Coordinates of C-alpha atoms (C1' of nucleotides) in Angstrom, one line a residue:
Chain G
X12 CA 55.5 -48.6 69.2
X13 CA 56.0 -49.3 72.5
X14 CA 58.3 -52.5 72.4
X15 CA 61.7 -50.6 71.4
X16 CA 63.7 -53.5 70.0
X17 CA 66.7 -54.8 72.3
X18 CA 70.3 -53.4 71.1
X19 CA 73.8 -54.0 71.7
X20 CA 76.6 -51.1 71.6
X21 CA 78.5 -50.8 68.1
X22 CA 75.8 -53.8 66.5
X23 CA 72.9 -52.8 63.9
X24 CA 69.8 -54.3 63.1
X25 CA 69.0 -55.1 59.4
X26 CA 66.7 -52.5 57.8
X27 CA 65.5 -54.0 54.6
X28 CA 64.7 -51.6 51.5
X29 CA 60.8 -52.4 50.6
X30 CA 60.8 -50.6 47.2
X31 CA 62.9 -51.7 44.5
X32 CA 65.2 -49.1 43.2
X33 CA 62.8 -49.2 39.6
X34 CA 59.6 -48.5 41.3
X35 CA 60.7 -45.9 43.8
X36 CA 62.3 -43.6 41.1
X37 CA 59.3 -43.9 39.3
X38 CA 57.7 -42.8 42.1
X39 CA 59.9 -40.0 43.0
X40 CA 59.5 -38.6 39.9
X41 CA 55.7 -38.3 40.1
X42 CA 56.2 -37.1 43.7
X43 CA 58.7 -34.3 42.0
X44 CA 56.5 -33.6 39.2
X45 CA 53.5 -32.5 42.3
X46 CA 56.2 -31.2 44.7
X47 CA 55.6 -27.5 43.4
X48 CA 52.8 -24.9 44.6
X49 CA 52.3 -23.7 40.9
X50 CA 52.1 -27.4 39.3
X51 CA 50.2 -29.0 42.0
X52 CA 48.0 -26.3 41.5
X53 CA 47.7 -26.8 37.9
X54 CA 47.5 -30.5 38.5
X55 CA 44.2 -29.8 40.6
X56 CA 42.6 -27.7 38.2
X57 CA 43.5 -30.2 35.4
X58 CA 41.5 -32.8 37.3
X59 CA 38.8 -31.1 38.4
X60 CA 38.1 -29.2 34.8
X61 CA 36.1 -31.3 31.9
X62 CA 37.4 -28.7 29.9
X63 CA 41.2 -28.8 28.3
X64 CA 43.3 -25.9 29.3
X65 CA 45.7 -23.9 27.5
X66 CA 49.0 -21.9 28.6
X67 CA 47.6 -18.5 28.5
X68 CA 45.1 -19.5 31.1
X69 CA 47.2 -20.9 33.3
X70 CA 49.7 -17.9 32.9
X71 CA 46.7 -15.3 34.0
X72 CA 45.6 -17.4 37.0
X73 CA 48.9 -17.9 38.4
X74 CA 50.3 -14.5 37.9
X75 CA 53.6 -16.0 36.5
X76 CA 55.6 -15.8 33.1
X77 CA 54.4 -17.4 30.3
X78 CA 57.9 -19.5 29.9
X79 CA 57.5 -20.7 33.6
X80 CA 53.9 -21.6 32.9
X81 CA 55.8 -23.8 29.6
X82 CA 58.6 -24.9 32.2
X83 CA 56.2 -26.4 34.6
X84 CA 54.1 -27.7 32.4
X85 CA 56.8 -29.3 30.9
X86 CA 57.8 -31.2 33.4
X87 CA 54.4 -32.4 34.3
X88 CA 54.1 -33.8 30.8
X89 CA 58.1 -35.5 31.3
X90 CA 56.4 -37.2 34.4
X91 CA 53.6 -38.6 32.1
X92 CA 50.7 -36.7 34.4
X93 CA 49.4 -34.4 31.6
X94 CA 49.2 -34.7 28.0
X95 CA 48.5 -32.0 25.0
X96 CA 46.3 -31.2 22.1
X97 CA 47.1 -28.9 19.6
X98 CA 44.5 -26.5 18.6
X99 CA 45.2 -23.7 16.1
X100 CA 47.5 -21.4 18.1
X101 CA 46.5 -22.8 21.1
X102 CA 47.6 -26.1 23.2
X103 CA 45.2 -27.1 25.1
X104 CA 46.5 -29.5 28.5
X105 CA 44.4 -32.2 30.3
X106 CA 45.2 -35.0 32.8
X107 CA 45.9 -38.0 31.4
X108 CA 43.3 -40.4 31.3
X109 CA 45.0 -43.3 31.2
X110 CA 47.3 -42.6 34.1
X111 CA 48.4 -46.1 35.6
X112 CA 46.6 -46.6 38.9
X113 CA 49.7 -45.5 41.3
X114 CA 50.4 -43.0 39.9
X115 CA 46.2 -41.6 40.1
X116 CA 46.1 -42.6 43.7
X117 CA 49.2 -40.4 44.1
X118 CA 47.4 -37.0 41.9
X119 CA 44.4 -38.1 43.7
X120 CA 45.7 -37.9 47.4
X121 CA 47.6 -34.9 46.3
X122 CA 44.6 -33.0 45.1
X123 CA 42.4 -34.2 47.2
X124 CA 41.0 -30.7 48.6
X125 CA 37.6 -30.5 50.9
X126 CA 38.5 -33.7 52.6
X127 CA 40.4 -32.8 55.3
X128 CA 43.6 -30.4 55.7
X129 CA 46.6 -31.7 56.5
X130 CA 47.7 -29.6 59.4
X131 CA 45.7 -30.5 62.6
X132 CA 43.9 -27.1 64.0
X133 CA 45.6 -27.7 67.1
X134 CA 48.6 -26.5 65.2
X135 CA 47.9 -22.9 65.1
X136 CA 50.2 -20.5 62.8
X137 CA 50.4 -17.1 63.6
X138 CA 51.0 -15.0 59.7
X139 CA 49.9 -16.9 57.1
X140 CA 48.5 -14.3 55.3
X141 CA 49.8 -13.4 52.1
Chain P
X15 CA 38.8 -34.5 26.1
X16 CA 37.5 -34.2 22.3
X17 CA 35.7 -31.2 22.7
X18 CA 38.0 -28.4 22.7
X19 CA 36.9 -25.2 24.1
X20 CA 36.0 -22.5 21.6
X21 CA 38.6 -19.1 22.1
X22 CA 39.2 -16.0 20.7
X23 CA 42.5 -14.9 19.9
X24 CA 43.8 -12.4 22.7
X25 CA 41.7 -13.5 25.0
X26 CA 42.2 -16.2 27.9
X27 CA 39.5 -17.9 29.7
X28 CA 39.3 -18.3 33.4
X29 CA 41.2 -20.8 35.1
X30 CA 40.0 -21.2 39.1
X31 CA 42.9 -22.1 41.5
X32 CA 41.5 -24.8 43.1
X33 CA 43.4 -25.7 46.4
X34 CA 43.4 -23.0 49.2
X35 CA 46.9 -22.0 49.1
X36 CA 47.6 -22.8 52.6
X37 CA 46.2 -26.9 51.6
X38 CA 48.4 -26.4 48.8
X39 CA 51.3 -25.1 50.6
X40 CA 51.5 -28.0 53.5
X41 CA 50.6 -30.5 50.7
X42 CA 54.0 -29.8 48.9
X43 CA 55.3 -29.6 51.9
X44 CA 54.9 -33.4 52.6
X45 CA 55.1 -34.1 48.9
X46 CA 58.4 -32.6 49.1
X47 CA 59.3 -34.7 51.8
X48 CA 58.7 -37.9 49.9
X49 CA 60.2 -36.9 46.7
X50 CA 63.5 -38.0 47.5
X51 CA 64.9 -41.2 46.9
X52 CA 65.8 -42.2 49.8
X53 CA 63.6 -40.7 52.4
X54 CA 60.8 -42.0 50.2
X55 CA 62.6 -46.0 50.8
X56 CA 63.0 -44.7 54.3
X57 CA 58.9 -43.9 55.1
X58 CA 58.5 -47.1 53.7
X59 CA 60.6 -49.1 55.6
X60 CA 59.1 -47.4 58.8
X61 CA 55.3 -47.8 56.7
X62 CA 56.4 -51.7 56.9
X63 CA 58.2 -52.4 59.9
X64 CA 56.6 -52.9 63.2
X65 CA 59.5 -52.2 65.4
X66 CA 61.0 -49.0 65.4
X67 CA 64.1 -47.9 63.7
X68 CA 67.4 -46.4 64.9
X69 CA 69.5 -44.3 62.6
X70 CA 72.5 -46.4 62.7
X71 CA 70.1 -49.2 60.6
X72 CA 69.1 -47.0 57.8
X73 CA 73.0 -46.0 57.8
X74 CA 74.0 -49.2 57.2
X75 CA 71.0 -49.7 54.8
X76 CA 71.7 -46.6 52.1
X77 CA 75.2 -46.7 52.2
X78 CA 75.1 -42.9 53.1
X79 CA 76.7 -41.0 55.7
X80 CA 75.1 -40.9 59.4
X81 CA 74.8 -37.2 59.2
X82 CA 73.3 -37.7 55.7
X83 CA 70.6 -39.8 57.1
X84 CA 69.8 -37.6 60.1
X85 CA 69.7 -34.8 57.5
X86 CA 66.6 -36.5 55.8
X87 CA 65.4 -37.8 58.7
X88 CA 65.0 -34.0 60.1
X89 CA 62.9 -33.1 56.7
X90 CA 60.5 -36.1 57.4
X91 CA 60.4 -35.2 61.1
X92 CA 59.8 -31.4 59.8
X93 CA 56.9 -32.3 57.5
X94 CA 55.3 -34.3 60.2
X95 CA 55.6 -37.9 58.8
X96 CA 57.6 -39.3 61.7
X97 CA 58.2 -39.7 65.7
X98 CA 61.4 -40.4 67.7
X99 CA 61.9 -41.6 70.5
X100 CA 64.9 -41.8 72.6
X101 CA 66.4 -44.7 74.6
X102 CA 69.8 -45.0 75.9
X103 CA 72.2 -43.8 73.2
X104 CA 69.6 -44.6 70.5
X105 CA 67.1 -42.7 69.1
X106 CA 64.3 -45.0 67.4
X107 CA 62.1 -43.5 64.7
X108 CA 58.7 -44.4 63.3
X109 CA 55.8 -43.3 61.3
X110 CA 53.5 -40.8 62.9
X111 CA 50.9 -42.9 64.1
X112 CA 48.1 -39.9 64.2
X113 CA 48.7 -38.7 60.3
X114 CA 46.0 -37.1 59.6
X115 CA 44.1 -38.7 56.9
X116 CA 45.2 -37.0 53.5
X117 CA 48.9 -37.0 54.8
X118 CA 48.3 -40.8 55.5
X119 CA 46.5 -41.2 51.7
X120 CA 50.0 -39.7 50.6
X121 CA 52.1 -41.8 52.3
X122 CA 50.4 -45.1 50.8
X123 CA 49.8 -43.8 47.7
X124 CA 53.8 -43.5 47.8
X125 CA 54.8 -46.3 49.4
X126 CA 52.4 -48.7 47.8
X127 CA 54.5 -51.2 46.1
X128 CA 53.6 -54.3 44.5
X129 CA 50.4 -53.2 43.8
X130 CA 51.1 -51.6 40.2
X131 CA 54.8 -50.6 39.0
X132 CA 54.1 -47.0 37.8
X133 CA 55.7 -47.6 34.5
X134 CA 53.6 -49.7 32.0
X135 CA 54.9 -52.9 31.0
X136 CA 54.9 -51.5 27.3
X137 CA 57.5 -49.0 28.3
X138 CA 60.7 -51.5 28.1
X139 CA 63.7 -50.0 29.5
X140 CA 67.1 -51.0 29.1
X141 CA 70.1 -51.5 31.4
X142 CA 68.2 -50.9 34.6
X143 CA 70.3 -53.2 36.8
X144 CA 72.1 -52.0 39.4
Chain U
dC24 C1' 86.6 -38.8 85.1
dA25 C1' 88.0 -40.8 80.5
dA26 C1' 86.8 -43.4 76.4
dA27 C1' 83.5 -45.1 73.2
dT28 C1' 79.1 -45.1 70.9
dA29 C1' 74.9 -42.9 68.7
dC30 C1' 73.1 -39.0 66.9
dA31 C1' 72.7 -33.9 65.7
dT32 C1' 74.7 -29.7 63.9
dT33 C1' 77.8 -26.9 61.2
dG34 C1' 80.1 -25.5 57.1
dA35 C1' 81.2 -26.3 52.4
dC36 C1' 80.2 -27.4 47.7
dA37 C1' 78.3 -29.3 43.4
dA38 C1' 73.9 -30.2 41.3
dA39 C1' 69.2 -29.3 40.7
dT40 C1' 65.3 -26.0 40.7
dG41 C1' 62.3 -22.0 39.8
dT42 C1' 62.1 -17.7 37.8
dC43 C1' 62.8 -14.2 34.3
dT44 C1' 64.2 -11.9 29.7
dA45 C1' 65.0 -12.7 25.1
dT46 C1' 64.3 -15.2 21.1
dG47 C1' 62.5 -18.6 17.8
dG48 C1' 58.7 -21.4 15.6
dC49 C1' 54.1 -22.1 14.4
dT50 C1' 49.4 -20.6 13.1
dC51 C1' 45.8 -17.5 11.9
dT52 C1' 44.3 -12.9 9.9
dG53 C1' 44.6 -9.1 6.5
Chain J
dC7 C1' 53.7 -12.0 2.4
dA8 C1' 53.6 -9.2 6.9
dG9 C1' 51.9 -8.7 11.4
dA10 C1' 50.1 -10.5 15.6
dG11 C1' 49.1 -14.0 19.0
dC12 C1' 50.4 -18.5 21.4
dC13 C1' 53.7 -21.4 22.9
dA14 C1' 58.5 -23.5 23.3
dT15 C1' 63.4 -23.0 23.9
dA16 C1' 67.8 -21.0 25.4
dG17 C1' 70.5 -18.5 28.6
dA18 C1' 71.2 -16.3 33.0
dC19 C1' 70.8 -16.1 37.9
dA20 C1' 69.5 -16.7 42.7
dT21 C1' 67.8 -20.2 45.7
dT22 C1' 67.3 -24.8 47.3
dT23 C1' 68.9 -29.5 47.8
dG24 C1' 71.7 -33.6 48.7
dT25 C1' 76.0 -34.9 50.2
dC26 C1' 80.2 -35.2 52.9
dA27 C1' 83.9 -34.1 56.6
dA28 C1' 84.5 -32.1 60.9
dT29 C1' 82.7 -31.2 65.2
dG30 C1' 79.5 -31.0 69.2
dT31 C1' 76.2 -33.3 72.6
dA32 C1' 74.4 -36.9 75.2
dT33 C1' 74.7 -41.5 77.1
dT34 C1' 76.8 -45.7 78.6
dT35 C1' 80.9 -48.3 80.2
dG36 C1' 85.1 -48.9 82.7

DNA sequence: CAAATACATTGACAAATGTCTATGGCTCTG
DNA sequence: CAGAGCCATAGACATTTGTCAATGTATTTG
């Protein structure tokens, strides 16, 4: 951190690309599929409920349309997080269980609450009241 | 998973938000951060490398413009994944050494690479080459 | 000081994203 | 079968995002 590499003017080191193209889209996708207050929120609950959850819940909790509830939902079940059971009228939503371990670790360090926060408390915001 | 909950029709259970919104909010904020191609190969390259990296290397690397790069480089700096540090005419960039820990959880989870491809193996693809 | 190099900033623009309203499909109840 | 409830889909629209060309700033070299 401290040894800054020796350079020449108008030469550039090599910077090699670690992921391969396959895995990192893969990746980004997950990391897409969480990149959203309302779905990483529904992500959470997902994986801390034992219980399935249907759309109407969702829709009352979050205070949002019922097709944007469907929207985002959507799009978690395109990135292969959540999966669905249909019930009567009802669709009930869970986590997938058999979500590959990368991607867990990734849902896990998203949702990851009481641990710690991620902004230090030497960081202090002024108005974050909503 | 098999034991649905029981409902009545017009009437929604209770769904708890679990993540305090401000977790939630600086949590997509870093998830955002990563959920981009090539920022995501660009934390990792920093995740790997020892020395510190100059813009003009990851210019050369992605095959993108220099303003390009400095763009994404500005969201990483902005979410708090990564330090400069400016010598001469270069200005060399690494990963924040003091992440706090579920920022640092995160990064590995997103960076992890040979570990496990996120795809399974039964999920053949074809014409990935590139 | 003038030229060259490395990086940041600005402005522009197409594509993707999040949201809503309106509508359609499916399932249960009378 | 008709109505009602739950969810998905389609279309519209404003915002955000990723990218580039052009330009500005800082630093070294001559």
């Amino acid at each position: 951190m401290d040894q800054l590499p020796v350079r020449q003017r108008g030469q550039c080191c090599q910077v090699t690309i670690e992921l391969p193209s396959e895995v990192a889209e893969q990746t980004v996708e997950v990391l897409k599929a969480l990149a959203d207050p309302t779905r990483l929120q529904i992500v959470a609950a997902l994986a801390r409920s034992q219980q399935p959850v249907c759309v109407c819940d969702l829709t009352t909790a979050f205070e949002l349309s019922q097709p944007t509830i469907s929207h985002h939902i959507g799009k978690l079940k395109a990135a292969g997080l959540v999966t669905s059971e249909k019930q009567g009228i009802w669709v009930y939503y869970s986590l997938r269980g058999d979500l590959l371990p990368a991607a867990r670790r990734l849902v896990d360090a998203a949702t990851a609450d009481g641990a710690v926060p991620l902004a230090s408390a030497t960081q202090t915001r002024a108005g974050v009241g909503g």
